[in-house]
Tab-separated table of C-alpha atoms in Angstrom:
chain	number	residue	atom	x	y	z
C	1416	GLY	CA	6.063	6.514	-9.313
C	1417	GLU	CA	9.740	6.716	-8.691
C	1418	SER	CA	11.607	6.920	-5.483
C	1419	VAL	CA	13.545	10.135	-5.164
C	1420	GLY	CA	15.659	9.322	-2.170
C	1421	LEU	CA	14.802	10.457	1.300
C	1422	HIS	CA	12.366	13.181	0.304
C	1423	LEU	CA	9.032	12.749	-1.385
C	1424	PRO	CA	8.139	15.007	-4.272
C	1425	THR	CA	5.849	17.667	-2.871
C	1426	LEU	CA	3.028	19.540	-4.525
C	1427	SER	CA	1.820	22.646	-2.751
C	1428	VAL	CA	-1.506	24.136	-3.826
C	1429	GLN	CA	-3.858	26.819	-2.631
C	1430	GLU	CA	-7.170	25.725	-1.173
C	1431	GLY	CA	-9.773	25.773	-3.919
C	1432	ASP	CA	-7.310	25.240	-6.755
C	1433	ASN	CA	-7.138	22.043	-8.768
C	1434	SER	CA	-4.299	19.584	-8.111
C	1435	ILE	CA	-2.625	17.253	-10.561
C	1436	ILE	CA	-0.433	14.452	-9.260
C	1437	ASN	CA	1.565	12.427	-11.737
C	1438	CYS	CA	2.912	8.909	-11.737
C	1439	ALA	CA	5.016	6.889	-14.158
C	1440	TYR	CA	4.449	3.146	-14.080
C	1441	SER	CA	6.878	0.479	-15.118
C	1442	ASN	CA	5.081	-2.412	-16.822
C	1443	SER	CA	3.462	-1.695	-20.174
C	1444	ALA	CA	1.340	-4.840	-19.785
C	1445	SER	CA	-0.205	-3.837	-16.452
C	1446	ASP	CA	-3.989	-4.170	-16.469
C	1447	TYR	CA	-5.170	-2.285	-13.461
C	1448	PHE	CA	-4.127	0.882	-11.702
C	1449	ILE	CA	-5.109	2.373	-8.386
C	1450	TRP	CA	-4.563	5.636	-6.581
C	1451	TYR	CA	-4.217	5.584	-2.820
C	1452	LYS	CA	-4.239	8.406	-0.305
C	1453	GLN	CA	-2.275	8.108	2.915
C	1454	GLU	CA	-2.825	10.601	5.673
C	1455	SER	CA	-0.296	11.046	8.422
C	1456	GLY	CA	-0.321	8.118	10.842
C	1457	LYS	CA	-2.773	6.077	8.799
C	1458	GLY	CA	-2.660	3.291	6.256
C	1459	PRO	CA	-3.236	3.972	2.534
C	1460	GLN	CA	-6.863	4.358	1.483
C	1461	PHE	CA	-8.278	3.503	-1.927
C	1462	ILE	CA	-9.335	6.581	-3.906
C	1463	ILE	CA	-10.030	5.509	-7.463
C	1464	ASP	CA	-9.029	2.834	-9.929
C	1465	ILE	CA	-8.834	2.473	-13.687
C	1466	ARG	CA	-8.442	-0.471	-16.016
C	1467	SER	CA	-6.138	-0.543	-19.009
C	1468	ASN	CA	-9.050	-0.452	-21.475
C	1469	MET	CA	-9.983	3.034	-20.272
C	1470	ASP	CA	-8.304	6.423	-20.662
C	1471	LYS	CA	-10.218	8.324	-18.034
C	1472	ARG	CA	-12.355	7.676	-15.006
C	1473	GLN	CA	-14.110	10.151	-12.784
C	1474	GLY	CA	-15.104	9.985	-9.181
C	1475	GLN	CA	-16.268	12.550	-6.727
C	1476	ARG	CA	-13.889	15.494	-7.194
C	1477	VAL	CA	-11.204	13.145	-8.534
C	1478	THR	CA	-10.317	12.090	-12.067
C	1479	VAL	CA	-7.699	9.573	-13.113
C	1480	LEU	CA	-6.157	9.734	-16.564
C	1481	LEU	CA	-4.221	6.873	-18.109
C	1482	ASN	CA	-1.804	7.335	-20.988
C	1483	LYS	CA	-0.602	3.899	-21.992
C	1484	THR	CA	1.623	5.233	-24.746
C	1485	VAL	CA	3.973	6.856	-22.264
C	1486	LYS	CA	3.038	4.701	-19.234
C	1487	HIS	CA	1.723	7.637	-17.284
C	1488	LEU	CA	-1.064	8.064	-14.754
C	1489	SER	CA	-2.365	11.256	-13.301
C	1490	LEU	CA	-4.757	12.057	-10.499
C	1491	GLN	CA	-6.662	15.298	-10.710
C	1492	ILE	CA	-8.354	16.681	-7.609
C	1493	ALA	CA	-10.854	19.453	-8.178
C	1494	ALA	CA	-11.286	22.297	-5.699
C	1495	THR	CA	-8.575	20.981	-3.387
C	1496	GLN	CA	-9.420	21.136	0.309
C	1497	PRO	CA	-7.221	21.039	3.424
C	1498	GLY	CA	-8.464	17.502	4.052
C	1499	ASP	CA	-6.820	16.444	0.801
C	1500	SER	CA	-3.381	17.012	2.327
C	1501	ALA	CA	-1.731	13.587	2.295
C	1502	VAL	CA	0.709	11.403	0.420
C	1503	TYR	CA	-0.700	9.959	-2.792
C	1504	PHE	CA	0.531	6.689	-4.281
C	1505	CYS	CA	-0.159	5.113	-7.607
C	1506	ALA	CA	-0.117	1.346	-7.868
C	1507	GLU	CA	-0.175	-1.079	-10.777
C	1508	ILE	CA	-1.136	-4.746	-11.047
C	1509	PRO	CA	0.760	-6.652	-13.722
C	1510	PRO	CA	-1.122	-9.209	-15.790
C	1511	LEU	CA	0.770	-12.293	-14.737
C	1512	LEU	CA	0.546	-13.717	-11.282
C	1513	ASN	CA	3.640	-14.928	-9.604
C	1514	ALA	CA	5.568	-14.081	-6.515
C	1515	GLY	CA	7.354	-11.292	-8.317
C	1516	ASN	CA	4.331	-9.708	-9.946
C	1517	MET	CA	2.143	-8.249	-7.285
C	1518	LEU	CA	0.621	-4.868	-6.880
C	1519	THR	CA	3.577	-2.494	-6.965
C	1520	PHE	CA	3.553	1.005	-5.596
C	1521	GLY	CA	5.091	4.213	-6.741
C	1522	GLY	CA	7.156	6.246	-4.315
C	1523	GLY	CA	4.389	8.738	-3.565
C	1524	THR	CA	3.797	12.474	-3.823
C	1525	ARG	CA	3.031	14.681	-0.859
C	1526	LEU	CA	0.180	17.116	-1.435
C	1527	MET	CA	0.126	20.158	0.828
C	1528	VAL	CA	-2.916	22.398	0.728
C	1529	LYS	CA	-2.460	25.976	1.858
C	1530	PRO	CA	-5.519	27.569	3.443
I	801	ASP	CA	-16.746	-1.935	4.632
I	802	VAL	CA	-13.766	-4.225	4.884
I	803	LYS	CA	-11.841	-3.673	8.005
I	804	VAL	CA	-8.220	-4.596	8.480
I	805	THR	CA	-7.104	-4.282	12.072
I	806	GLN	CA	-3.530	-4.249	13.263
I	807	SER	CA	-3.206	-4.991	16.929
I	808	SER	CA	-0.730	-2.271	17.847
I	809	ARG	CA	-0.222	1.266	16.571
I	810	TYR	CA	3.160	1.719	18.262
I	811	LEU	CA	5.660	-0.809	19.534
I	812	VAL	CA	9.098	-0.438	21.045
I	813	LYS	CA	11.213	-3.581	21.251
I	814	ARG	CA	14.788	-4.386	22.123
I	815	THR	CA	17.370	-5.785	19.725
I	816	GLY	CA	17.207	-9.559	19.695
I	817	GLU	CA	13.619	-9.833	20.873
I	818	LYS	CA	11.106	-11.954	19.009
I	819	VAL	CA	8.330	-9.672	17.806
I	820	PHE	CA	4.828	-10.578	16.658
I	821	LEU	CA	2.726	-8.192	14.593
I	822	GLU	CA	-0.877	-9.279	14.270
I	823	CYS	CA	-3.371	-8.454	11.553
I	824	VAL	CA	-7.025	-9.441	11.308
I	825	GLN	CA	-9.500	-8.813	8.480
I	826	ASP	CA	-13.243	-9.298	8.725
I	827	MET	CA	-14.388	-9.789	5.131
I	828	ASP	CA	-13.309	-13.327	4.315
I	829	HIS	CA	-10.556	-12.160	1.967
I	830	GLU	CA	-8.325	-14.838	0.498
I	831	ASN	CA	-5.209	-12.709	0.187
I	832	MET	CA	-3.267	-10.947	2.893
I	833	PHE	CA	-0.043	-8.996	2.729
I	834	TRP	CA	2.624	-7.473	4.904
I	835	TYR	CA	4.483	-4.372	3.727
I	836	ARG	CA	7.001	-2.138	5.351
I	837	GLN	CA	7.113	1.546	4.559
I	838	ASP	CA	10.259	3.622	4.847
I	839	PRO	CA	10.943	7.211	3.782
I	840	GLY	CA	12.168	7.356	0.213
I	841	LEU	CA	11.687	3.623	-0.319
I	842	GLY	CA	7.911	3.508	-0.504
I	843	LEU	CA	6.017	0.326	0.285
I	844	ARG	CA	7.947	-2.909	0.007
I	845	LEU	CA	6.307	-6.309	0.135
I	846	ILE	CA	7.648	-8.624	2.823
I	847	TYR	CA	5.356	-11.640	2.540
I	848	PHE	CA	1.917	-12.447	1.261
I	849	SER	CA	-0.520	-15.289	1.674
I	850	TYR	CA	-3.204	-16.413	-0.776
I	851	ASP	CA	-4.760	-19.067	1.440
I	852	VAL	CA	-4.634	-20.531	4.906
I	853	LYS	CA	-1.211	-22.012	5.640
I	854	MET	CA	0.104	-20.724	2.295
I	855	LYS	CA	2.762	-18.052	2.093
I	856	GLU	CA	5.003	-16.514	-0.509
I	857	LYS	CA	8.057	-14.337	-0.127
I	858	GLY	CA	7.869	-10.800	-1.312
I	859	ASP	CA	10.712	-8.459	-2.121
I	860	ILE	CA	12.347	-8.300	1.307
I	861	PRO	CA	11.601	-11.457	3.361
I	862	GLU	CA	14.970	-11.695	5.103
I	863	GLY	CA	14.671	-11.494	8.862
I	864	TYR	CA	10.919	-12.086	8.813
I	865	SER	CA	8.527	-14.996	8.847
I	866	VAL	CA	4.752	-15.204	8.723
I	867	SER	CA	1.944	-17.382	9.936
I	868	ARG	CA	-1.561	-17.862	8.578
I	869	GLU	CA	-3.374	-20.481	10.607
I	870	LYS	CA	-6.800	-18.943	10.086
I	871	LYS	CA	-8.180	-17.135	7.072
I	872	GLU	CA	-8.798	-13.897	8.923
I	873	ARG	CA	-5.438	-13.620	10.638
I	874	PHE	CA	-1.967	-13.037	9.220
I	875	SER	CA	0.947	-12.616	11.587
I	876	LEU	CA	4.353	-11.161	10.860
I	877	ILE	CA	7.199	-12.429	13.008
I	878	LEU	CA	10.565	-10.829	13.516
I	879	GLU	CA	12.627	-13.736	14.773
I	880	SER	CA	15.348	-11.554	16.296
I	881	ALA	CA	14.592	-7.873	15.964
I	882	SER	CA	17.325	-5.575	14.712
I	883	THR	CA	17.533	-1.808	14.534
I	884	ASN	CA	17.255	-1.855	10.734
I	885	GLN	CA	13.770	-3.300	11.157
I	886	THR	CA	12.573	-0.066	12.686
I	887	SER	CA	9.808	0.912	10.299
I	888	MET	CA	6.112	1.336	9.664
I	889	TYR	CA	4.501	-2.037	9.002
I	890	LEU	CA	1.299	-2.193	6.986
I	891	CYS	CA	-1.003	-5.166	6.653
I	892	ALA	CA	-3.430	-5.405	3.726
I	893	SER	CA	-6.016	-7.801	2.381
I	894	SER	CA	-7.807	-8.285	-0.912
I	895	LEU	CA	-10.483	-10.533	-2.348
I	896	SER	CA	-8.781	-10.908	-5.707
I	897	LEU	CA	-5.184	-10.314	-6.666
I	898	PHE	CA	-6.135	-9.000	-10.092
I	899	THR	CA	-9.333	-7.076	-9.852
I	900	ASP	CA	-9.394	-5.454	-6.472
I	901	GLY	CA	-7.335	-2.944	-4.684
I	902	TYR	CA	-5.925	-3.759	-1.321
I	903	THR	CA	-7.492	-2.622	1.923
I	904	PHE	CA	-4.871	-1.536	4.397
I	905	GLY	CA	-4.746	-1.456	8.145
I	906	SER	CA	-3.662	1.667	9.991
I	907	GLY	CA	-0.125	0.454	10.415
I	908	THR	CA	2.188	-0.438	13.271
I	909	ARG	CA	5.137	1.804	13.871
I	910	LEU	CA	7.862	-0.423	15.274
I	911	THR	CA	10.980	0.960	16.885
I	912	VAL	CA	13.803	-1.424	17.714
I	913	VAL	CA	16.277	-0.054	20.230
């Protein structure tokens, strides 16, 4: 994910529609990717993860797709509900451990669900 | 479920005060982290700790210090609070740095006046 200044990218969807949130990651060698959901006034919560040896992983109503060729992650939410309204972050873990290579977060996308 | 508890949800402090933000996790995790979250800047790592009494600087350690005297507790210290430290502070823990996501606390919104 990329920071876009003071305002988060916002995706507005109708309740019941599917949502797709995108994220570009920076390190082509990253092994592990996570999507987090952060509701207003709360800390980020783990949604789903995927490892670099996979292209797709499904959870309950959520699917993560990984395209290593273009360093792109997406989170698909089926039948979006008002409770899905939140900021969504992608995160990547690089393969080498040192003080500069920790889990790094994208800038986030705000999902707004219209009833 | 792992629980990460931050002692305060909201704090208001004066410029120059010494501020302690406390974080406790209950699942025997080795690794603990402090992030700050600001609009448009996302989450930025301040400090992390991979063991008791061990600490490493993150991306923005200036103006902060940390303490990890016990495995379950990781404290963030603002030695002399300044207005540019007004932010949301998030503590997190993880069992492994490579194979697990982080579990976050609910955050402390600090305002320095």
